[in-house]
Coordinates of N, CA and C in Angstrom, one line a residue:
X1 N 68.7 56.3 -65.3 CA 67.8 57.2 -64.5 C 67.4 56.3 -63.3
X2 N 67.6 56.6 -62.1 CA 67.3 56.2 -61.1 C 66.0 56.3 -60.6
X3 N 64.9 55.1 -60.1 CA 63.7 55.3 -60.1 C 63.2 56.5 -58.9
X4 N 61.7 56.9 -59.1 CA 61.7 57.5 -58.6 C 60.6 57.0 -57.0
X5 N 59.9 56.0 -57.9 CA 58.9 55.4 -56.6 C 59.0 54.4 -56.3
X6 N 59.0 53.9 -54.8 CA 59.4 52.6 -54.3 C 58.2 52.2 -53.8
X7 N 57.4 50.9 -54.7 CA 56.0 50.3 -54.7 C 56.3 49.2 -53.9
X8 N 56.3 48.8 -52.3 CA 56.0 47.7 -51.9 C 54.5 47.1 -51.2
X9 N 54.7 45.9 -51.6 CA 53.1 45.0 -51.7 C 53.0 44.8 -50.2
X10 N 51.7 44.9 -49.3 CA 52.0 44.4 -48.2 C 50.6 43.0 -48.5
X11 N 51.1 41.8 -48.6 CA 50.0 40.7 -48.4 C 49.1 40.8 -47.3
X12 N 48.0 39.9 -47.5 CA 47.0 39.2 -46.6 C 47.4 38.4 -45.6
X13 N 47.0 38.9 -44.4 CA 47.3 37.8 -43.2 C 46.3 37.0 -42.7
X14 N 46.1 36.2 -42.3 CA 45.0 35.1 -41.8 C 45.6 34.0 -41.1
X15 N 44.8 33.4 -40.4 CA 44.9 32.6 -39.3 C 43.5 32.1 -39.2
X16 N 43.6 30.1 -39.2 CA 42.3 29.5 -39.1 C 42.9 28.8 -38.0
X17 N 41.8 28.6 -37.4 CA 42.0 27.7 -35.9 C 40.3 26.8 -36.4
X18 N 40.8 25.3 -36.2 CA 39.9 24.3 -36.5 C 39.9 23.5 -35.3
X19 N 38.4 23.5 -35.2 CA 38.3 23.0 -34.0 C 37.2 20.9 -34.6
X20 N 37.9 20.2 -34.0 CA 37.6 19.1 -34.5 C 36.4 18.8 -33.5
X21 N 35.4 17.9 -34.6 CA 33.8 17.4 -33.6 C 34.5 16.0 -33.0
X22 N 33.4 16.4 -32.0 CA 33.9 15.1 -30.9 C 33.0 14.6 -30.5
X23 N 32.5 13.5 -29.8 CA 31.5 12.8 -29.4 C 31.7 12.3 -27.4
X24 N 31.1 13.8 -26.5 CA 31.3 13.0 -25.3 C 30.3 12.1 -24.7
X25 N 30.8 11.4 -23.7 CA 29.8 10.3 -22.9 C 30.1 11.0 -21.9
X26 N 29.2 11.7 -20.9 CA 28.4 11.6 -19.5 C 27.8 10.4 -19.1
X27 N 28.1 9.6 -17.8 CA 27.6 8.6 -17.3 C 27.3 9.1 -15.6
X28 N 25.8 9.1 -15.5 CA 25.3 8.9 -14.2 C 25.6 7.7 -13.4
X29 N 24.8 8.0 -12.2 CA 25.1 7.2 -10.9 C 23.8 6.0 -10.8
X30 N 24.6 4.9 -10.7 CA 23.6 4.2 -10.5 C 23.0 4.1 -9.1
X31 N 21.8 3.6 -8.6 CA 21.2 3.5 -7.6 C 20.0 2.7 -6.7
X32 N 20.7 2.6 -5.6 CA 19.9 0.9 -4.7 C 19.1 1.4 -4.1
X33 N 17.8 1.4 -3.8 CA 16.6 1.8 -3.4 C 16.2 0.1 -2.2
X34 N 16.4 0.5 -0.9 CA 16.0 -1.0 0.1 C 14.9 0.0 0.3
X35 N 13.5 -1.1 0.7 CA 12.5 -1.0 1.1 C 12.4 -2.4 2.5
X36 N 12.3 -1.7 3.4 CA 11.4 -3.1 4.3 C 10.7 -2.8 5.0
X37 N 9.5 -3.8 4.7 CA 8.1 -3.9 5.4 C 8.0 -4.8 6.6
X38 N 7.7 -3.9 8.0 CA 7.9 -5.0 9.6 C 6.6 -6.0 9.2
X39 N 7.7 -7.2 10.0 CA 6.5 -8.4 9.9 C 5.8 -8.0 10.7
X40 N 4.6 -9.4 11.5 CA 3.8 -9.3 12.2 C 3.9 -10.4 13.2
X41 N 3.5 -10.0 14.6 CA 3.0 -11.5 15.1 C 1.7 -11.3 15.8
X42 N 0.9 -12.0 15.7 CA -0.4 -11.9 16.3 C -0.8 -13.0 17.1
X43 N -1.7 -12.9 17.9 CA -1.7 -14.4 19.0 C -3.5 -13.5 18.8
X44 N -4.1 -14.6 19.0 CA -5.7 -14.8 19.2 C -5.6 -15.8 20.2
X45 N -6.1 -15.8 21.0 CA -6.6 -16.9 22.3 C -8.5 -16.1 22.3
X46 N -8.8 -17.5 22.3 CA -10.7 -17.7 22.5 C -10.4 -18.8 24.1
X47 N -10.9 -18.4 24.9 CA -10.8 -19.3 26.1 C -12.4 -20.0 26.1
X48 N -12.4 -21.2 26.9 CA -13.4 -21.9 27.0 C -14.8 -21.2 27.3
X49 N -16.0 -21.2 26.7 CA -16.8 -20.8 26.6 C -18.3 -21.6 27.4
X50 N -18.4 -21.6 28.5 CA -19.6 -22.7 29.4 C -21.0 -21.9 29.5
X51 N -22.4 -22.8 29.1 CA -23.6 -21.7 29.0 C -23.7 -23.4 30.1
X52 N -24.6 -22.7 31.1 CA -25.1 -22.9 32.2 C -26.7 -22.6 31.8
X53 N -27.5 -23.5 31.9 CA -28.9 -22.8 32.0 C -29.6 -24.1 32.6
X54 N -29.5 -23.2 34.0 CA -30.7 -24.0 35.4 C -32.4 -23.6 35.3
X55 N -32.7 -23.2 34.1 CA -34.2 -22.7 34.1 C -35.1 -24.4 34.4
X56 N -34.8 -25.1 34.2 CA -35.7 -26.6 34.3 C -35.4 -27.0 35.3
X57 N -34.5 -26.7 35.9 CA -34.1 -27.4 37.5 C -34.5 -26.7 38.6
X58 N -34.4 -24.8 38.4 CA -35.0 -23.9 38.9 C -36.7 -24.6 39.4
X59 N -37.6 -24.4 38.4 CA -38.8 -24.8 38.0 C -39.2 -26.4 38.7
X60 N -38.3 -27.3 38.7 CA -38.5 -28.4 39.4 C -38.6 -28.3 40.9
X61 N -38.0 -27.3 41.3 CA -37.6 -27.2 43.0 C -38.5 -26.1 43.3
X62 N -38.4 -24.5 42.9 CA -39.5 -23.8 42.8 C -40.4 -22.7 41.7
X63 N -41.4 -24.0 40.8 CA -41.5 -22.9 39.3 C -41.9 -21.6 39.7
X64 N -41.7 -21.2 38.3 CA -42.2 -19.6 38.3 C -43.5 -19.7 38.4
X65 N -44.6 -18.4 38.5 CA -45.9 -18.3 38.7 C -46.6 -19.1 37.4
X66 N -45.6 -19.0 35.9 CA -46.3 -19.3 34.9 C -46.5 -20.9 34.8
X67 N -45.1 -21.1 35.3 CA -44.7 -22.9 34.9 C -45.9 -23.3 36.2
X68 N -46.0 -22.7 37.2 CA -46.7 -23.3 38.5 C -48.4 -23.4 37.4
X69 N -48.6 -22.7 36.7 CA -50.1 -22.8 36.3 C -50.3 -23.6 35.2
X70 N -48.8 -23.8 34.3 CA -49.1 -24.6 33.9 C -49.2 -26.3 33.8
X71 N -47.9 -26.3 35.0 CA -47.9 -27.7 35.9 C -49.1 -28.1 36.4
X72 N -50.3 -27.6 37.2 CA -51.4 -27.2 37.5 C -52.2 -27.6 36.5
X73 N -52.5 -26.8 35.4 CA -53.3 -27.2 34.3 C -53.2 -28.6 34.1
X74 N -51.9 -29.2 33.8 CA -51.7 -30.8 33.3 C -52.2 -31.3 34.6
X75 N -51.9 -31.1 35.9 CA -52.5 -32.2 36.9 C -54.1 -31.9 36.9
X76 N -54.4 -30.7 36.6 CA -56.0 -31.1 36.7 C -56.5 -31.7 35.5
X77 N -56.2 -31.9 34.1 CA -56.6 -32.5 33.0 C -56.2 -33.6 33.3
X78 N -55.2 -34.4 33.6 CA -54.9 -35.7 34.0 C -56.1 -36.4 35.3
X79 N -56.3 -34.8 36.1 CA -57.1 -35.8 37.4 C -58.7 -36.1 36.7
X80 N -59.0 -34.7 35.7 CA -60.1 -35.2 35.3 C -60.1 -36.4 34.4
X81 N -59.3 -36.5 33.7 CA -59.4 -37.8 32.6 C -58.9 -39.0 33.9
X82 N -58.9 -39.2 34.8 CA -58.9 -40.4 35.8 C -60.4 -40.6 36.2
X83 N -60.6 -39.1 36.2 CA -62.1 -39.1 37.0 C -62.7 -39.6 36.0
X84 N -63.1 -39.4 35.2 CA -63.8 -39.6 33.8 C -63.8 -41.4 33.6
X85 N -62.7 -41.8 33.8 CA -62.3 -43.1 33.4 C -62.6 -43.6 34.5
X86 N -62.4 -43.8 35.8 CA -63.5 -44.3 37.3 C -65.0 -43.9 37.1
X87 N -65.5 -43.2 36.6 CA -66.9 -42.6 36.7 C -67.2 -43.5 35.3
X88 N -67.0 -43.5 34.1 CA -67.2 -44.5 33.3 C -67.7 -45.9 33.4
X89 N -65.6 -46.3 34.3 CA -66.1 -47.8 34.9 C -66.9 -48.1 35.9
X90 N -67.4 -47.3 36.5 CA -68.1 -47.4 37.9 C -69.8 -47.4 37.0
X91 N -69.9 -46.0 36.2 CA -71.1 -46.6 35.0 C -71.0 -48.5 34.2
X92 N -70.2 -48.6 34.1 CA -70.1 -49.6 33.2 C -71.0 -50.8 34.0
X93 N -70.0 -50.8 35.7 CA -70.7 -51.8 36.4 C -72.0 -52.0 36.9
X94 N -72.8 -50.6 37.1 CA -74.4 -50.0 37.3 C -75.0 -51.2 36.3
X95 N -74.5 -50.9 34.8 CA -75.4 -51.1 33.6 C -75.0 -52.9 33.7
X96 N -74.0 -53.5 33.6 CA -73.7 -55.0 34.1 C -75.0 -55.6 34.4
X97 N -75.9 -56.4 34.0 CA -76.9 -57.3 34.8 C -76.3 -58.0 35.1
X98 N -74.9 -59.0 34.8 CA -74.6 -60.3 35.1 C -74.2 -59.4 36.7
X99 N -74.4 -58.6 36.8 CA -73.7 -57.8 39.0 C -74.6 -57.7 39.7
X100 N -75.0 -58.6 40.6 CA -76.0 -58.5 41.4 C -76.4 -56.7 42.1
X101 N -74.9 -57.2 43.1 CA -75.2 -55.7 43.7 C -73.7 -54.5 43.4
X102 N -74.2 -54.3 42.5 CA -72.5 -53.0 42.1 C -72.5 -52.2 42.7
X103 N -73.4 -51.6 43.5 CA -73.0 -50.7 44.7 C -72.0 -51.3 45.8
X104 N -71.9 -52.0 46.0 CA -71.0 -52.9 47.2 C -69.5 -52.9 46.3
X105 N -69.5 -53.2 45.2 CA -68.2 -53.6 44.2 C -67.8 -51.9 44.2
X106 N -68.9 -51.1 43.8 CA -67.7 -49.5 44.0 C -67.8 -49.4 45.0
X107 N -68.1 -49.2 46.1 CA -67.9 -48.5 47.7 C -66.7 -49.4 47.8
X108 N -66.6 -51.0 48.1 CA -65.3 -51.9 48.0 C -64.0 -50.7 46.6
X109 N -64.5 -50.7 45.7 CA -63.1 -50.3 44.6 C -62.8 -48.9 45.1
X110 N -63.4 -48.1 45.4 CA -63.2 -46.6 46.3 C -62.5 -46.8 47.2
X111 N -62.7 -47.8 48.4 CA -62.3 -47.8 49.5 C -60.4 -48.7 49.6
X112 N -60.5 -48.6 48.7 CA -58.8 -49.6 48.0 C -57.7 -48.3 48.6
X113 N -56.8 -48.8 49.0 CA -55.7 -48.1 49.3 C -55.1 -48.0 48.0
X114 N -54.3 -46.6 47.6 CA -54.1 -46.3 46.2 C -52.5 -47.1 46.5
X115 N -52.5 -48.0 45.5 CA -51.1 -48.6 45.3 C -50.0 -47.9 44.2
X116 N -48.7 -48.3 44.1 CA -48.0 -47.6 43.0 C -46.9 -46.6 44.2
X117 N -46.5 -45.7 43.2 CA -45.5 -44.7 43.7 C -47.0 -43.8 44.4
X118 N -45.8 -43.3 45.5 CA -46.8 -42.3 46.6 C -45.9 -40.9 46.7
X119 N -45.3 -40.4 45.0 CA -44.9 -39.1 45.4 C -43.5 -38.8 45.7
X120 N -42.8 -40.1 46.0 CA -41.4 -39.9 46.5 C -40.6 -39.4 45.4
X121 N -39.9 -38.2 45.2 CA -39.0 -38.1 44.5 C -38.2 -36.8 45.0
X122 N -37.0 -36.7 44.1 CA -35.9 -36.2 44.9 C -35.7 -35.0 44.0
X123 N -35.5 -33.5 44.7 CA -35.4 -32.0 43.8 C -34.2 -32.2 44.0
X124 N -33.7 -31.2 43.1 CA -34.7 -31.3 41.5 C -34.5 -32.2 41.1
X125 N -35.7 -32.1 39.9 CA -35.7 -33.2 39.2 C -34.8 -33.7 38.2
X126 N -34.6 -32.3 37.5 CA -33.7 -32.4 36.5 C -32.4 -31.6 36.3
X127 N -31.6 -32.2 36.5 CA -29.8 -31.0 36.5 C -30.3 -29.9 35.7
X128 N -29.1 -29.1 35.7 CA -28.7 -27.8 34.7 C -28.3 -28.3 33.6
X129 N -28.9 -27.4 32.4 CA -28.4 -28.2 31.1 C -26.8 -27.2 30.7
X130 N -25.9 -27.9 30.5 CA -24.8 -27.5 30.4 C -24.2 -27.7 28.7
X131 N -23.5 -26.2 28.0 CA -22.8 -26.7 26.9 C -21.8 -25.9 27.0
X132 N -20.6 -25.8 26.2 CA -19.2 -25.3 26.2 C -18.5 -25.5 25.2
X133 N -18.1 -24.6 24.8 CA -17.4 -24.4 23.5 C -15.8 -24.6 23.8
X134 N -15.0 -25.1 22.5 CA -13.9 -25.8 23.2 C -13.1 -24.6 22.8
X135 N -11.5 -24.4 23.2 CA -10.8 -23.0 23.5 C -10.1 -23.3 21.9
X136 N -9.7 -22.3 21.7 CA -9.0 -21.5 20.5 C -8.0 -20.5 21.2
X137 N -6.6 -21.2 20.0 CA -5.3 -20.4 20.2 C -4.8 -20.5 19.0
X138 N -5.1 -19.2 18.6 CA -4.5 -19.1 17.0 C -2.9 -18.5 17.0
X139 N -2.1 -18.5 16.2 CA -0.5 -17.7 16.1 C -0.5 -17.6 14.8
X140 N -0.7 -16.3 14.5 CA 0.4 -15.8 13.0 C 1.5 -14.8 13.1
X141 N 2.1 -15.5 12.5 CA 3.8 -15.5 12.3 C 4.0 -14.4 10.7
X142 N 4.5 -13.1 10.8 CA 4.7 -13.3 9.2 C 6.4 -12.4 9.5
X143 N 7.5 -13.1 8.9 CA 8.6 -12.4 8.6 C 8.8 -11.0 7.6
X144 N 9.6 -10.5 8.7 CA 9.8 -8.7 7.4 C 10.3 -9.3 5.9
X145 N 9.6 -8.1 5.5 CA 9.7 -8.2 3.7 C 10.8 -7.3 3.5
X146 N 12.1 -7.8 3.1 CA 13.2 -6.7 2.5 C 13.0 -6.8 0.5
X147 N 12.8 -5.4 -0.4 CA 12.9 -5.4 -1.2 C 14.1 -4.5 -1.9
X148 N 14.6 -4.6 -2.9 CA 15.4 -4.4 -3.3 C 14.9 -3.3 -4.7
X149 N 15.3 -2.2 -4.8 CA 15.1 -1.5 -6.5 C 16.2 -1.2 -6.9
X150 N 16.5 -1.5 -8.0 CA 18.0 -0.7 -8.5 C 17.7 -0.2 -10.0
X151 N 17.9 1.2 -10.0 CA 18.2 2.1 -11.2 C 19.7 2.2 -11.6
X152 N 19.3 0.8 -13.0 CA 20.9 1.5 -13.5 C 21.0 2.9 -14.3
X153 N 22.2 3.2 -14.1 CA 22.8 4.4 -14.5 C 22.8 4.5 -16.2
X154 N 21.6 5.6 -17.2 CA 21.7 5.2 -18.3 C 22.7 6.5 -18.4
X155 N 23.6 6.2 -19.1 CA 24.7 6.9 -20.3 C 24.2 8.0 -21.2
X156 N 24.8 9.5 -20.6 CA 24.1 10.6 -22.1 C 25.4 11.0 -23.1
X157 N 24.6 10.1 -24.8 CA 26.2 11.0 -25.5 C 25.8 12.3 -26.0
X158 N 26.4 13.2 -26.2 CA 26.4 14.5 -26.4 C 27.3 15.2 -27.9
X159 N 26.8 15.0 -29.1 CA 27.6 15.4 -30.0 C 28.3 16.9 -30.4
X160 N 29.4 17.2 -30.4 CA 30.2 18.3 -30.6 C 30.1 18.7 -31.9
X161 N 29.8 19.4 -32.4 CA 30.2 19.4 -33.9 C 31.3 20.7 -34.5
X162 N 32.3 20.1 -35.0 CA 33.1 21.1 -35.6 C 33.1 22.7 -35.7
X163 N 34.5 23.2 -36.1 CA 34.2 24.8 -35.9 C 35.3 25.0 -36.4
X164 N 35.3 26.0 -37.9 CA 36.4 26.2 -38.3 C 36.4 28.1 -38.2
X165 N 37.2 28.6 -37.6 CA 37.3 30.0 -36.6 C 38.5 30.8 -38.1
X166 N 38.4 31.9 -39.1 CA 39.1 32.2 -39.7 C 38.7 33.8 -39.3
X167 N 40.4 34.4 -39.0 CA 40.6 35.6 -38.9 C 42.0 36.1 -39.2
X168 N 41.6 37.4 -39.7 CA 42.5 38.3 -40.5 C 43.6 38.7 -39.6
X169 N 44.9 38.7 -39.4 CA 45.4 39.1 -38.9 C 46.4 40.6 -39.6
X170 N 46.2 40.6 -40.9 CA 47.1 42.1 -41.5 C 46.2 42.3 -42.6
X171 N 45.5 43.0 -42.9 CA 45.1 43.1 -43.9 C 45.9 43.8 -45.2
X172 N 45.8 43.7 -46.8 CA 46.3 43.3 -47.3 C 46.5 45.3 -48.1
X173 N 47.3 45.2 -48.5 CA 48.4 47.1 -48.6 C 49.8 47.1 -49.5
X174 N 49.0 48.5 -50.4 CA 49.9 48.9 -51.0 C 50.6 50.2 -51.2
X175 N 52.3 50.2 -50.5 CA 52.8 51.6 -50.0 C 53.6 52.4 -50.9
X176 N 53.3 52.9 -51.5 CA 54.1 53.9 -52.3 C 55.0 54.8 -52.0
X177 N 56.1 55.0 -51.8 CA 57.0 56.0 -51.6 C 57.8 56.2 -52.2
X178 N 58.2 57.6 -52.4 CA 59.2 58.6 -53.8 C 60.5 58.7 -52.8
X179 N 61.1 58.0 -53.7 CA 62.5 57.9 -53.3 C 63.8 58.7 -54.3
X180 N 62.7 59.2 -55.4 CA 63.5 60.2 -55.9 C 64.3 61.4 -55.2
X181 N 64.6 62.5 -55.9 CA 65.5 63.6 -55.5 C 64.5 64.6 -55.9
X182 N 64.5 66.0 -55.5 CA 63.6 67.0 -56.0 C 64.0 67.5 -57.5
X183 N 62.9 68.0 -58.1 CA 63.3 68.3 -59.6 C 63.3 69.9 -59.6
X184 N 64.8 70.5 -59.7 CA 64.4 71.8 -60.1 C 64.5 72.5 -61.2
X185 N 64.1 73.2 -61.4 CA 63.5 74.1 -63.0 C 64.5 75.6 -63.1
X186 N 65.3 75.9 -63.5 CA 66.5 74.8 -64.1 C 67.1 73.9 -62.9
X187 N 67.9 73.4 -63.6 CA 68.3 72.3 -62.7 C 69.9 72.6 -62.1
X188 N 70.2 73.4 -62.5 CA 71.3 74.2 -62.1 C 71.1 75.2 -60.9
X189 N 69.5 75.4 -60.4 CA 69.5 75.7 -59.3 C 69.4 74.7 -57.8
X190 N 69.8 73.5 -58.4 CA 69.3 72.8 -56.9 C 71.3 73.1 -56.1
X191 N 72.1 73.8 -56.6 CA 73.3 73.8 -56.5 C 72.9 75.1 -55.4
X192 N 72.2 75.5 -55.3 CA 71.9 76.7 -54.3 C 71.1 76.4 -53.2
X193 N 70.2 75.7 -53.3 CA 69.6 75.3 -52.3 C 69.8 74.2 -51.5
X194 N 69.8 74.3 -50.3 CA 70.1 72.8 -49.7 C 68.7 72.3 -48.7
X195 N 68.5 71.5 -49.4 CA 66.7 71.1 -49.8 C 67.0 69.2 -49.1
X196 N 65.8 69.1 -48.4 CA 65.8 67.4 -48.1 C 64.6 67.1 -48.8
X197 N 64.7 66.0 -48.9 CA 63.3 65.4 -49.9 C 61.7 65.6 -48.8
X198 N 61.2 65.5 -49.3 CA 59.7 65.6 -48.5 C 59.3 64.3 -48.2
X199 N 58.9 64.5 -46.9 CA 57.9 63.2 -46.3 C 57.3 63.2 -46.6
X200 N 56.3 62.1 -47.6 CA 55.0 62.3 -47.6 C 54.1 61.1 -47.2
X201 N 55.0 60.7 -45.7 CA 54.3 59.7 -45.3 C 54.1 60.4 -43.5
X202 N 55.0 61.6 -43.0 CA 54.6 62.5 -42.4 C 53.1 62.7 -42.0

């Protein structure tokens, strides 16, 4: 007897794609950073500094109204303390018994031609008082500042990690088909009919 169903298996299809971990390095730029700072030059000059002060020599030749009063004041305290000191001694000689006649000795000491300096002198009396500061010349010098920065370049590692990708490509089937002949009832009529099998995959 010749079968009547044809059972074939259809398998499982699949497909893995593996993807392996990896470890990349990215490496940045390293970088020079110049800085420079301008020098300087500076110069200071102080020139000679002269103080002049004719106030006492002024005053010698023609004082002010104040110095004139008080120039004045000293000559009259000096003439009276002369006067004082003549009028004293001239007492002294009065009171003397060993002096016959002391009136004749002062009228004689009065009548004396005054000896000594008679006034001569030469204006002014006294210079200008002079002082002066000595000169100053300073130099600063400073050379440009070059500096240097450098950022090394740090390294990023970056880890990958695996990947295992699994996909079906057929999925898995089972087809049955009648590959028999038709059965007829009797069977002595299939000699009449002219009959094709049935699709039953149609």
């Amino acid at each position: 007897m010749e079968p009547l169903l044809k059972i074939t298996t259809i398998p499982i299809k699949y497909e893995i794609k593996v993807k392996k971990a990896s470890l990349e390095y990215s490496h940045s730029k390293a970088q020079l950073i110049t800085n420079r700072e301008k020098g300087s030059f500076d110069i200071k000059n102080s020139p000679i500094k002269v103080r002049l002060d004719t106030y006492n020599a002024r005053n010698s030749v023609c004082p002010t109204t104040m110095e004139s009063v008080r120039q004045n004041a000293q000559k009259g305290l000096a003439a009276a303390q002369e006067a004082t000191a003549a009028y004293a001694e001239e007492g002294a000689l009065l009171l003397d018994p060993n002096i016959s006649n002391p009136l004749d000795q002062i009228a004689i000491h009065r009548a004396q031609m005054p000896t000594g300096e008679f006034g001569l002198q030469f204006l002014p009396t006294t210079g200008p008082d002079i002082e002066w500061s000595n000169p100053d010349l300073s130099i600063q010098y400073q050379m440009d500042k070059l500096s240097f920065d450098i950022k090394v370049a740090n390294g990023d590692f970056e880890f990958i990690p695996g990947d295992v990708e699994v996909s079906i490509t057929q999925m898995p089937d089972v087809q049955i088909e009648y590959i028999g002949k038709p059965i007829y009832v009797p069977p002595s009529a299939a000699e009449f009919f002219n009959h094709s099998p049935v699709d039953v995959l149609a």
